[in-house]
PDB file of C-alpha atoms in Angstrom:
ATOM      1  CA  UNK A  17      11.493 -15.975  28.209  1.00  0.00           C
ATOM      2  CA  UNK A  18       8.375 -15.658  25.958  1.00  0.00           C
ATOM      3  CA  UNK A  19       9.750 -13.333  24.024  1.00  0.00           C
ATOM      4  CA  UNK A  20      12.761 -15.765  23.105  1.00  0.00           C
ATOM      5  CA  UNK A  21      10.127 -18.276  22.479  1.00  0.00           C
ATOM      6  CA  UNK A  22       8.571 -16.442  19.994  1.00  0.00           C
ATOM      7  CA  UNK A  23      11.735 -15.835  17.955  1.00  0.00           C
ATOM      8  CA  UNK A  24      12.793 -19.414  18.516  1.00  0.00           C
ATOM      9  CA  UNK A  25      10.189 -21.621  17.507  1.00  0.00           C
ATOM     10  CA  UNK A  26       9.151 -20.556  14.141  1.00  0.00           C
ATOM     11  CA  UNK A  27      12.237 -20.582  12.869  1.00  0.00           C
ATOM     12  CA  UNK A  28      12.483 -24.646  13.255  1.00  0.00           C
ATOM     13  CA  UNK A  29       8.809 -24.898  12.562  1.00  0.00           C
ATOM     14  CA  UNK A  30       8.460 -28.302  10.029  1.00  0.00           C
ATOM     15  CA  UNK A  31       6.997 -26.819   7.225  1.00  0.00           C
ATOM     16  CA  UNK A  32       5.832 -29.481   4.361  1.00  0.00           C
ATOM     17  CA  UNK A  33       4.648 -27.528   1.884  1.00  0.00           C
ATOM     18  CA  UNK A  34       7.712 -24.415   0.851  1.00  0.00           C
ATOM     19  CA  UNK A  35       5.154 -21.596  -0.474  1.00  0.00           C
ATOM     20  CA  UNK A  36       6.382 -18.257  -2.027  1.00  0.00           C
ATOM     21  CA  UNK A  37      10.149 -17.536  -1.905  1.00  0.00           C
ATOM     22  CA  UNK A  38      12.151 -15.139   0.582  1.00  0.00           C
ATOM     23  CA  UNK A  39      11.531 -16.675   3.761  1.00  0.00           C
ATOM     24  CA  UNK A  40      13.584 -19.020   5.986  1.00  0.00           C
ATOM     25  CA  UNK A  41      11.582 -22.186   6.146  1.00  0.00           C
ATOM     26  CA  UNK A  42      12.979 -25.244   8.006  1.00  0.00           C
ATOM     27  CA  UNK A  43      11.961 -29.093   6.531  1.00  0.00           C
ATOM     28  CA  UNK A  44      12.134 -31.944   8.974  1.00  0.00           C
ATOM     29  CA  UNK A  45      12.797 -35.593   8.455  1.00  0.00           C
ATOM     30  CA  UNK A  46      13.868 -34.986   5.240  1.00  0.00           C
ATOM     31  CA  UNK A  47      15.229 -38.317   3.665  1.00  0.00           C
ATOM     32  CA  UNK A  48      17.964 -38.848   0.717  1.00  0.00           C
ATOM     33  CA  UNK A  49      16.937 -40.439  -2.652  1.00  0.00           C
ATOM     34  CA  UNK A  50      19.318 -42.511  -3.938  1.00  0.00           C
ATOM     35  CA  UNK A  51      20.295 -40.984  -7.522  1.00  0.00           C
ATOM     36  CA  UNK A  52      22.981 -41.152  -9.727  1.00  0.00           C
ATOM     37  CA  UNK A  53      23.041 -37.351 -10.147  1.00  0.00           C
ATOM     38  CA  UNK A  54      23.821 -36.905  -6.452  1.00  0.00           C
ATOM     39  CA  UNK A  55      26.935 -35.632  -5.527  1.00  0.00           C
ATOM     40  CA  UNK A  56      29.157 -33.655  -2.490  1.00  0.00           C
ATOM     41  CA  UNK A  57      26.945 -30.717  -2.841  1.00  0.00           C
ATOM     42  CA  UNK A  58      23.796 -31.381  -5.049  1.00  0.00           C
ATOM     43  CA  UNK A  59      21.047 -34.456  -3.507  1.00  0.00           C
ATOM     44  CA  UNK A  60      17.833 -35.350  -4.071  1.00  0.00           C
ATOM     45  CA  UNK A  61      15.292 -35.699  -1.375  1.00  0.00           C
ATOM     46  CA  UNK A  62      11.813 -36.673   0.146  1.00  0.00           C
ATOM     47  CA  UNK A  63      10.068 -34.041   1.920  1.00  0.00           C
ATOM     48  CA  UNK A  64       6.883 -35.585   2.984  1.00  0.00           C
ATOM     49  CA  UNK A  65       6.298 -37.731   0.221  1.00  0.00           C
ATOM     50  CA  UNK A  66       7.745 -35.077  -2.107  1.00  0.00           C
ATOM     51  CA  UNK A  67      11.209 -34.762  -3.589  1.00  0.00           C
ATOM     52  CA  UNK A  68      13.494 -31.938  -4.315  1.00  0.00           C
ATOM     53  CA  UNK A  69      17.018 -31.609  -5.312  1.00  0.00           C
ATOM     54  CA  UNK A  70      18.847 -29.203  -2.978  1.00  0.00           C
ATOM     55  CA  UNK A  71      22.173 -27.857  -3.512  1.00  0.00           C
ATOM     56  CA  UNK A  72      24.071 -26.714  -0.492  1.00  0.00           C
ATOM     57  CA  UNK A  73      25.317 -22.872  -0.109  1.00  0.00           C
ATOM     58  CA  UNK A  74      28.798 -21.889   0.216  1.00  0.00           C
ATOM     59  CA  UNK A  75      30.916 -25.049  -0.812  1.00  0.00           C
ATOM     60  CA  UNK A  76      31.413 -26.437  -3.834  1.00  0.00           C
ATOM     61  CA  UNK A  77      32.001 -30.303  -3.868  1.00  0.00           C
ATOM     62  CA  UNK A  78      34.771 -31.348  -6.624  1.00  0.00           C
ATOM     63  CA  UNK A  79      32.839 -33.151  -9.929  1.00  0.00           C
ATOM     64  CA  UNK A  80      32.864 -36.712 -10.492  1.00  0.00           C
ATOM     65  CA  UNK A  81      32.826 -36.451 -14.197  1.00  0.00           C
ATOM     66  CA  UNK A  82      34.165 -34.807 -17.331  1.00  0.00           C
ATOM     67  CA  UNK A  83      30.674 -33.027 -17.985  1.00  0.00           C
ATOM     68  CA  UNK A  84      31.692 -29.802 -16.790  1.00  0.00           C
ATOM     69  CA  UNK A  85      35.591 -29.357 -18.135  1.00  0.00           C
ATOM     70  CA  UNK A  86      36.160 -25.387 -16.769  1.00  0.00           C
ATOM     71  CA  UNK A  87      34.643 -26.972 -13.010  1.00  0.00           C
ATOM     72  CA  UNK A  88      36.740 -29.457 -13.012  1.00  0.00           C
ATOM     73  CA  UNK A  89      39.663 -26.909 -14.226  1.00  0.00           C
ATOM     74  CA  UNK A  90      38.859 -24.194 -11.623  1.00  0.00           C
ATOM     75  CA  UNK A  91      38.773 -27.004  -8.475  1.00  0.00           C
ATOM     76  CA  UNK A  92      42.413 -28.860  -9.731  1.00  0.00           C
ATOM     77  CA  UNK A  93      43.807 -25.317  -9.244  1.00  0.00           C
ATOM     78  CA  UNK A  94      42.419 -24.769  -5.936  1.00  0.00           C
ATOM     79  CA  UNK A  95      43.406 -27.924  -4.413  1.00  0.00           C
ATOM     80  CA  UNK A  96      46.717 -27.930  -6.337  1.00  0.00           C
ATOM     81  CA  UNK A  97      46.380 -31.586  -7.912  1.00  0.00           C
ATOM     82  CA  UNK A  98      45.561 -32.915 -11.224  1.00  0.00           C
ATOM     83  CA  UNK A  99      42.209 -33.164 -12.612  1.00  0.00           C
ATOM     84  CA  UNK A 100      41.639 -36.860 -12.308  1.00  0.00           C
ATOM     85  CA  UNK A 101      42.529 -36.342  -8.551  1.00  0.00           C
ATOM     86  CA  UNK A 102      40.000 -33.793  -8.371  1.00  0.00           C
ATOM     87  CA  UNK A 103      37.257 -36.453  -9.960  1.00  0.00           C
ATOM     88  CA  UNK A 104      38.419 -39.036  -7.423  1.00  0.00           C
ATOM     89  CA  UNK A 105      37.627 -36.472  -4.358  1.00  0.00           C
ATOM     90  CA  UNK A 106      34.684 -35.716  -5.758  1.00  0.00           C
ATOM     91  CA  UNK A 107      33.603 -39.752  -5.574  1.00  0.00           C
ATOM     92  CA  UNK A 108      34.829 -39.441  -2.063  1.00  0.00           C
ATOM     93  CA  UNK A 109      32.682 -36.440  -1.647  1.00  0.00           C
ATOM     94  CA  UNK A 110      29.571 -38.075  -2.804  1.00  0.00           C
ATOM     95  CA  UNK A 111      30.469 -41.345  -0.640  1.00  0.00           C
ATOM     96  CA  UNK A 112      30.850 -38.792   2.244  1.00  0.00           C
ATOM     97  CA  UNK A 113      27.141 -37.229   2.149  1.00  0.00           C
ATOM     98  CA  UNK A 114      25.349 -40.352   1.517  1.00  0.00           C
ATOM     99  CA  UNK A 115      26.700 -41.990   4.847  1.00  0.00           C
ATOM    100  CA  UNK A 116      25.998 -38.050   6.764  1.00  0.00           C
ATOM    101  CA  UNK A 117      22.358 -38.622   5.076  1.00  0.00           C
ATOM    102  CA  UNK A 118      21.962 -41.961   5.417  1.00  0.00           C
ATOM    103  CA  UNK A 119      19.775 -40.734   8.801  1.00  0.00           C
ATOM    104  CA  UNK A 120      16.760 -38.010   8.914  1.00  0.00           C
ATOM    105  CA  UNK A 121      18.148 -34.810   8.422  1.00  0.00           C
ATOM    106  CA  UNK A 122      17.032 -31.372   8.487  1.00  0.00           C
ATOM    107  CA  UNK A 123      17.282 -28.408   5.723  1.00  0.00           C
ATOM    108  CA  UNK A 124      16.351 -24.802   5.707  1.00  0.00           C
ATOM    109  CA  UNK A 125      15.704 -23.196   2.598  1.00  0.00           C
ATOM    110  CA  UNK A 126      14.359 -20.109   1.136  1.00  0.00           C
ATOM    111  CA  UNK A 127      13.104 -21.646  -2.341  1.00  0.00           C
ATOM    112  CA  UNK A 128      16.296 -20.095  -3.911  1.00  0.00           C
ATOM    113  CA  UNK A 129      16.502 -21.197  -7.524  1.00  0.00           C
ATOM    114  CA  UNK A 130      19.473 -23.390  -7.695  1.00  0.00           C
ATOM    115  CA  UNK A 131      18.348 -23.754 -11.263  1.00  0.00           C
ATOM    116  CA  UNK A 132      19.442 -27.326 -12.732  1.00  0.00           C
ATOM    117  CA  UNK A 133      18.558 -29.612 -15.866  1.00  0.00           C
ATOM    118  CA  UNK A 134      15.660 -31.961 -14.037  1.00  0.00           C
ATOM    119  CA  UNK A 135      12.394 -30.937 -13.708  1.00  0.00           C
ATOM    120  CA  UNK A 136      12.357 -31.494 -10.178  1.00  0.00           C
ATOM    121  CA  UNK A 137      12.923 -28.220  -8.415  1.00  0.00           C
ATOM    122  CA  UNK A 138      15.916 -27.557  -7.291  1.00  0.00           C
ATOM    123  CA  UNK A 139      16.536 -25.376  -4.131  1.00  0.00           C
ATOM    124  CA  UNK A 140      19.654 -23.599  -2.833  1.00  0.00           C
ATOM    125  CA  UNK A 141      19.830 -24.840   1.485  1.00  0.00           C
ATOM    126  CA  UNK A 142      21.645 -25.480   4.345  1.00  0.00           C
ATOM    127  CA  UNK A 143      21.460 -29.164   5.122  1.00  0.00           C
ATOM    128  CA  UNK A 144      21.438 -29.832   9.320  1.00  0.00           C
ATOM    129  CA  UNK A 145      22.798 -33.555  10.341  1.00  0.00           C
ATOM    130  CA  UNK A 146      23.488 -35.225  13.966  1.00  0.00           C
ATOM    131  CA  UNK A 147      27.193 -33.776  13.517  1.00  0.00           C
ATOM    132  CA  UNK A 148      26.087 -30.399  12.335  1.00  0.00           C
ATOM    133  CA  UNK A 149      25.896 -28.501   9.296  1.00  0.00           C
ATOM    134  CA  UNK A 150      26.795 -30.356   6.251  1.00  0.00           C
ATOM    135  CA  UNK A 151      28.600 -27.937   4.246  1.00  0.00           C
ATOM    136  CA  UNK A 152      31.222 -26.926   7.456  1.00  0.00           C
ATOM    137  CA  UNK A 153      31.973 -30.668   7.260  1.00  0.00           C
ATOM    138  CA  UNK A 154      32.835 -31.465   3.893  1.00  0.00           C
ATOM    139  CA  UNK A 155      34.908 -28.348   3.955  1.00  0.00           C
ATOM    140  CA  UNK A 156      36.311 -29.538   7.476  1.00  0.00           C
ATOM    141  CA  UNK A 157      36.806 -33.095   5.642  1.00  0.00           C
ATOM    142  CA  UNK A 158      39.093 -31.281   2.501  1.00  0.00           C
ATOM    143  CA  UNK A 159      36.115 -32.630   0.526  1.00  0.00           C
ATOM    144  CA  UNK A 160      34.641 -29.406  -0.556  1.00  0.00           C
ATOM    145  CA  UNK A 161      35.940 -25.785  -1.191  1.00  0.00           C
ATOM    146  CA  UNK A 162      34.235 -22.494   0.379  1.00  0.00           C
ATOM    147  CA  UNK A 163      32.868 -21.298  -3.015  1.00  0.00           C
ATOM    148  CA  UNK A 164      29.132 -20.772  -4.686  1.00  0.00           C
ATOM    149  CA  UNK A 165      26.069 -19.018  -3.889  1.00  0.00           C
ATOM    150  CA  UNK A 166      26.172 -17.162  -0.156  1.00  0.00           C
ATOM    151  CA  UNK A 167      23.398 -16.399   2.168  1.00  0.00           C
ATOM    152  CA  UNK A 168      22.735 -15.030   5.675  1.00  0.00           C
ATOM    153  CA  UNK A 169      21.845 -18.100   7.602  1.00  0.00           C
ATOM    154  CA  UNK A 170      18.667 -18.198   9.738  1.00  0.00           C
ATOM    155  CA  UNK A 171      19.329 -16.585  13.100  1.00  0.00           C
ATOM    156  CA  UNK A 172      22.829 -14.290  11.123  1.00  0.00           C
ATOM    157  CA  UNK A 173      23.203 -10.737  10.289  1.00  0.00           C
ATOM    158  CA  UNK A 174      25.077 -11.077   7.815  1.00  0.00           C
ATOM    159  CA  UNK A 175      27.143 -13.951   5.199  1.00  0.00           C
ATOM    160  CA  UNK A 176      30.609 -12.773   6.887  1.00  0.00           C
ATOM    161  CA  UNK A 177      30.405 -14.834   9.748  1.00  0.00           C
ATOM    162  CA  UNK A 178      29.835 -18.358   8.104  1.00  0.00           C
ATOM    163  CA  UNK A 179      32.436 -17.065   5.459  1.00  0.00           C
ATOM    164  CA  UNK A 180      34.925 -16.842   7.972  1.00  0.00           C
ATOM    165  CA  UNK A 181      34.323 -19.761   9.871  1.00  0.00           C
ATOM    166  CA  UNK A 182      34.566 -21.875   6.572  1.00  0.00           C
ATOM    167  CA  UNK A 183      37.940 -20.282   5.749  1.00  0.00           C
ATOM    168  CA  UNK A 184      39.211 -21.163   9.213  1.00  0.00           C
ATOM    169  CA  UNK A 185      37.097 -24.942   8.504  1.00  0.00           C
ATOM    170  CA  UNK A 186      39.412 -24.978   4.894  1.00  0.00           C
ATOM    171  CA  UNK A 187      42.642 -23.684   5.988  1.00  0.00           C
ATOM    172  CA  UNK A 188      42.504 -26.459   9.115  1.00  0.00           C
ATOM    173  CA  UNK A 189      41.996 -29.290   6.428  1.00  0.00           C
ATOM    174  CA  UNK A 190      44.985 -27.392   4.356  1.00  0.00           C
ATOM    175  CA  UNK A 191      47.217 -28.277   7.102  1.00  0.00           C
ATOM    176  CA  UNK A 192      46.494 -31.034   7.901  1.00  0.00           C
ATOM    177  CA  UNK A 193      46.672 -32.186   4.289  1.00  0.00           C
ATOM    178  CA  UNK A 194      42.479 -33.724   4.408  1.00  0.00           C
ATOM    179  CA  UNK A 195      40.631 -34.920   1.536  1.00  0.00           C
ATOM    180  CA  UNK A 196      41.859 -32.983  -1.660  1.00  0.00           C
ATOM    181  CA  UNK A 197      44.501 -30.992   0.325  1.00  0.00           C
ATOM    182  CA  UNK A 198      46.647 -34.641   1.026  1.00  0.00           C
ATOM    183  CA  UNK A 199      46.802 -35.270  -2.859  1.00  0.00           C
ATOM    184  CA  UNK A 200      49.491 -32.335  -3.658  1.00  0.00           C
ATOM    185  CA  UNK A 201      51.957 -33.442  -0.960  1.00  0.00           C
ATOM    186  CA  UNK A 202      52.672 -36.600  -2.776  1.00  0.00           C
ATOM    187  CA  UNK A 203      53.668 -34.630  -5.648  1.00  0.00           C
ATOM    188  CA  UNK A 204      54.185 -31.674  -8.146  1.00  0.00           C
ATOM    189  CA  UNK A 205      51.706 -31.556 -10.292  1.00  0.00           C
ATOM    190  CA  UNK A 206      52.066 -29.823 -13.702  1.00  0.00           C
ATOM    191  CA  UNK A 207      50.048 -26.756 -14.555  1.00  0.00           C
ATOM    192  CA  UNK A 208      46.962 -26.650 -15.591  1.00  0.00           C
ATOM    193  CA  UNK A 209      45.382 -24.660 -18.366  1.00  0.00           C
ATOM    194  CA  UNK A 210      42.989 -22.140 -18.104  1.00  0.00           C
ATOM    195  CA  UNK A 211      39.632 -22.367 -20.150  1.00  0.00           C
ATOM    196  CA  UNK A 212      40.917 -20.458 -22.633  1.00  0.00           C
ATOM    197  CA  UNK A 213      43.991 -22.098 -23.645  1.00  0.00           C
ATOM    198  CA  UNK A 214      42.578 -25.543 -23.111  1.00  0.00           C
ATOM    199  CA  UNK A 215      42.797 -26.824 -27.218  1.00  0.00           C
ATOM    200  CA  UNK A 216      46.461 -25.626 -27.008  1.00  0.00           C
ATOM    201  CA  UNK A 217      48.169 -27.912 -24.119  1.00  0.00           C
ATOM    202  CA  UNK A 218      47.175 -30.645 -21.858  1.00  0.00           C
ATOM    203  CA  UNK A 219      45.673 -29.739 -18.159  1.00  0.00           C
ATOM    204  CA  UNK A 220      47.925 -31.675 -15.853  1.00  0.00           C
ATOM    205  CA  UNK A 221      50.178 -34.314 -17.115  1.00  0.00           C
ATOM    206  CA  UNK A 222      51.292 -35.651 -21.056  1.00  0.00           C
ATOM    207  CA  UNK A 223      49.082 -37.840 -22.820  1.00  0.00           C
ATOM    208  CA  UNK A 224      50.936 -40.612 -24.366  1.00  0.00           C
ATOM    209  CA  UNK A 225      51.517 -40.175 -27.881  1.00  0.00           C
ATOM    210  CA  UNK A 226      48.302 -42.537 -29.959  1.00  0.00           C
ATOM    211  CA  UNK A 227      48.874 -44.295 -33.126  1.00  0.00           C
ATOM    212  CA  UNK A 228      49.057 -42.077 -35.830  1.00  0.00           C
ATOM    213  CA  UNK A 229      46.167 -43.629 -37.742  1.00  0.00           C
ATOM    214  CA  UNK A 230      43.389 -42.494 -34.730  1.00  0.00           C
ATOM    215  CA  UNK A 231      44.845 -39.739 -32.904  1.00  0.00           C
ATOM    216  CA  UNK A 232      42.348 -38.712 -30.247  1.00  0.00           C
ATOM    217  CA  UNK A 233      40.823 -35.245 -30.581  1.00  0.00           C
ATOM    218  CA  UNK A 234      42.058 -32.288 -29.155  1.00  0.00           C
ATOM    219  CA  UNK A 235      38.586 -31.235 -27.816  1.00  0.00           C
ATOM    220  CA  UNK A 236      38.685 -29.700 -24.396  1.00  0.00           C
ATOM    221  CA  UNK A 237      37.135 -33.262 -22.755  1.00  0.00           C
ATOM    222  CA  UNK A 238      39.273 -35.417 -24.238  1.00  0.00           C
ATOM    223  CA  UNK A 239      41.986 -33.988 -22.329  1.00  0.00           C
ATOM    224  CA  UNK A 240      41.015 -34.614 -18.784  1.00  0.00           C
ATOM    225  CA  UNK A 241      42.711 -38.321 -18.526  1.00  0.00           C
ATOM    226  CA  UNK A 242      45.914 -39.131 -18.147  1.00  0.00           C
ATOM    227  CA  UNK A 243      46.673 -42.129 -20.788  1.00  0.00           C
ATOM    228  CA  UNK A 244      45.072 -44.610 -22.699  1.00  0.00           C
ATOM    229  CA  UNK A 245      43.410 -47.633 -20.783  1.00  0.00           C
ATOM    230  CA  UNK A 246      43.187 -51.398 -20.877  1.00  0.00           C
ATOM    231  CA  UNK A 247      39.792 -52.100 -22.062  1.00  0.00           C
ATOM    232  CA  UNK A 248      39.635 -55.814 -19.401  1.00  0.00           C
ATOM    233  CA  UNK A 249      41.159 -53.915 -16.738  1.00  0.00           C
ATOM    234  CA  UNK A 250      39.791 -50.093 -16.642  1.00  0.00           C
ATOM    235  CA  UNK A 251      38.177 -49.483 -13.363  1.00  0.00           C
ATOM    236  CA  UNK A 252      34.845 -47.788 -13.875  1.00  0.00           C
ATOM    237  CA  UNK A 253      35.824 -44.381 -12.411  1.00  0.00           C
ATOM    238  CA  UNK A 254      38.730 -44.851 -15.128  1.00  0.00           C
ATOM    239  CA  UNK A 255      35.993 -45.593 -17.611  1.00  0.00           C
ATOM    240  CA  UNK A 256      34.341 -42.503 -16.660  1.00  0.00           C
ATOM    241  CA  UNK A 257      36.971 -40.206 -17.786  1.00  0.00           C
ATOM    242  CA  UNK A 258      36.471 -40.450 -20.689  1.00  0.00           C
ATOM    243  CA  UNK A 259      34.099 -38.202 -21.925  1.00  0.00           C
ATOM    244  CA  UNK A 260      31.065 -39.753 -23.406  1.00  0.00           C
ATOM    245  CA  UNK A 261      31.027 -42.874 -20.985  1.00  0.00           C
ATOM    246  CA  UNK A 262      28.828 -41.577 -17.430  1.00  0.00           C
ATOM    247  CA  UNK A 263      28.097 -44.507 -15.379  1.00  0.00           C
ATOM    248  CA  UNK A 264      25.824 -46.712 -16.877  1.00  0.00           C
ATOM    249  CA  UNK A 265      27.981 -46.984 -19.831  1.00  0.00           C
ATOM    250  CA  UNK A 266      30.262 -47.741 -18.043  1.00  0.00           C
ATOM    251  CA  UNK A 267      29.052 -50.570 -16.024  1.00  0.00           C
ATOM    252  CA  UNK A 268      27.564 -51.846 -19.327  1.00  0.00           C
ATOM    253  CA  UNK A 269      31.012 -52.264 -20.390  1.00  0.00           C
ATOM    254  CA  UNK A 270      32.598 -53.597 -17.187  1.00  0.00           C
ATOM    255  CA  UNK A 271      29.924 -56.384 -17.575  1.00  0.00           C
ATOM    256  CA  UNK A 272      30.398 -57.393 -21.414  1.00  0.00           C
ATOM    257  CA  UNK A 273      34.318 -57.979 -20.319  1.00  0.00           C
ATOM    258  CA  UNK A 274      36.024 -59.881 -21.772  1.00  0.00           C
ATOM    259  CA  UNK A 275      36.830 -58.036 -24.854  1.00  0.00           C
ATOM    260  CA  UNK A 276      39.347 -59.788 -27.549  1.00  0.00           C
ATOM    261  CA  UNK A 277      39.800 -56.300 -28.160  1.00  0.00           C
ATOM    262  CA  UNK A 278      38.732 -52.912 -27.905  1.00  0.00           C
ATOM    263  CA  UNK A 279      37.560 -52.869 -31.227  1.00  0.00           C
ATOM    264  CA  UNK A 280      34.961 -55.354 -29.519  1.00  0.00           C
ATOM    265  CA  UNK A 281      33.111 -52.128 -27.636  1.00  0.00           C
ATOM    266  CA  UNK A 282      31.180 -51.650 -30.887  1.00  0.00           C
ATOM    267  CA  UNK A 283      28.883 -54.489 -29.215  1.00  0.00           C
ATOM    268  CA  UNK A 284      28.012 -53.242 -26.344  1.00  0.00           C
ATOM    269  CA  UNK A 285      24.661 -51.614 -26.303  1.00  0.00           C
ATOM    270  CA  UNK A 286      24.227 -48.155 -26.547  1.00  0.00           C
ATOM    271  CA  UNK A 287      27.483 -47.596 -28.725  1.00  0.00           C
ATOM    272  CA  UNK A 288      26.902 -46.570 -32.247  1.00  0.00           C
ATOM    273  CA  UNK A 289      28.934 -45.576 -34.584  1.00  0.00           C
ATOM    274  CA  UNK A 290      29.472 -42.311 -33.458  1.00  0.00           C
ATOM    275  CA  UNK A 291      30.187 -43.422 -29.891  1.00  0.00           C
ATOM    276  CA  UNK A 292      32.265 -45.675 -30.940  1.00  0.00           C
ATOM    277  CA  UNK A 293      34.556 -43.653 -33.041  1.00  0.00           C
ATOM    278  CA  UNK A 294      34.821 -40.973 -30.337  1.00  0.00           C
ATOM    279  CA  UNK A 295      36.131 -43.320 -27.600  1.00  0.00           C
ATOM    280  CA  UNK A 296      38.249 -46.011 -28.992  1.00  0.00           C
ATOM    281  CA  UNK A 297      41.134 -43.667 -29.021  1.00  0.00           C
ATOM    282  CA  UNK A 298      41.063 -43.926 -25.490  1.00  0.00           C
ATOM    283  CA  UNK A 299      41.839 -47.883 -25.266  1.00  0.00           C
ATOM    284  CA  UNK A 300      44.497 -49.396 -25.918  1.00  0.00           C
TER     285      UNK A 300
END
């Protein structure tokens, strides 16, 4: 019994500060930050009084944006739908998380480098709530596919296990048509380019023909939405398709509505010229 004891307890040890890389350490009463770079599989959090980002291992959460085009791409192909369906899982994703985190939860972490734009670091973990391990849910919840950087968990031999138990996790959801899986049953969606043939044919479905005096540009972003939108209607997930809009823009516009016209989005703050000239296209 001691000698269980002794393997036991350190590994769930709360350790505040994370030291030198290459060990398991486990962080207690860890807390989600409320950011608007959170997502399915990427969070910011207070350790102590501390924050860190930590990106989960294994799954890969579908994008909420057109900032990463090839992502977004690679994700419509595994679930089989188009890639604004893959953007609207990914909000769904992000929902998801903040209500499992929305309670003291627990991550273990080895100080990976999940690498990152902030200057907060940015950790590669597993992420323990009340109904288990985060990453087995979202993948259980069709929210998430069984992709990304791999690890032995704490207490493993070996990455094979989890592997397979996230396959079964994904292949359940596949039947049962969960989260992204329940999008292709409804219907056929087109195919979808690869990176390298994206300037040569649209991902999913045709983009309706624009005036000829301000076609849109062919640019790899610019072909992630389906049609042009209404510029007093446009939800703000509409709003942000379209690349160059994230969410502040687009609640900036929502909130100068109404327009006479889109011609009017030249007033809204934050859009210059060269804003300007690269998203009107997309209104109608």
């Amino acid at each position: 019994m001691s000698r269980a004891l002794f393997v036991v307890v350190p590994l769930w040890l709360a350790i505040v500060n994370l030291g030198a890389s290459g060990d398991w350490v486990t962080l207690e009463n860890c807390r989600l930050i409320p950011n608007p770079a959170n997502d399915g599989d990427n969070f910011h959090a207070s350790v102590n009084g501390k924050e860190y980002i930590f990106r989960l291992y294994f799954v890969d959460a579908p994008e909420t944006d057109a900032a990463n085009p090839a992502r977004l791409i690679e994700q419509a192909k595994h679930f089989g739908i188009t890639v604004p369906q893959v953007i609207e899982v990914g909000e769904e994703a992000k929902s998801f998380v903040r209500n499992k985190l929305s309670a003291p939860f627990t991550v273990l972490t080895r100080k990976a480098n999940a690498m990152g734009r902030s200057d907060i670091e940015r950790f590669y973990a597993f992420v323990q709530t009340k109904d288990g391990d985060l990453g087995e849910q979202l993948i259980a919840k069709g929210l998430a596919r069984t992709h990304g950087r791999r690890a032995t968990p704490p207490g493993a031999s070996s990455s094979a296990v989890e592997r397979q138990r996230l396959k079964e996790l994904e292949d359940e959801a596949k039947q049962h048509k969960l989260g992204g899986w329940s999008e292709n049953t409804e219907r056929s969606p087109a195919p979808i380019a690869s990176p390298a043939t994206i300037p040569s044919r649209p991902l999913t479905v045709q983009i309706a023909s624009p005036p000829a005096a301000s076609p849109p540009s062919t640019s790899r972003n610019e072909r992630l939405f389906p049609a042009k939108f209404d510029i007093n209607t446009a939800t703000e997930k509409e709003l942000r398709l379209i690349p160059g809009i994230g969410p502040v823009m687009a609640r900036r516009i929502i909130d100068a509505r109404p327009f006479r016209s889109a011609d009017d989005l030249k007033k809204v703050n934050g859009i210059g010229d060269k804003k300007y000239v690269r998203i009107r296209p997309y209104f109608n």
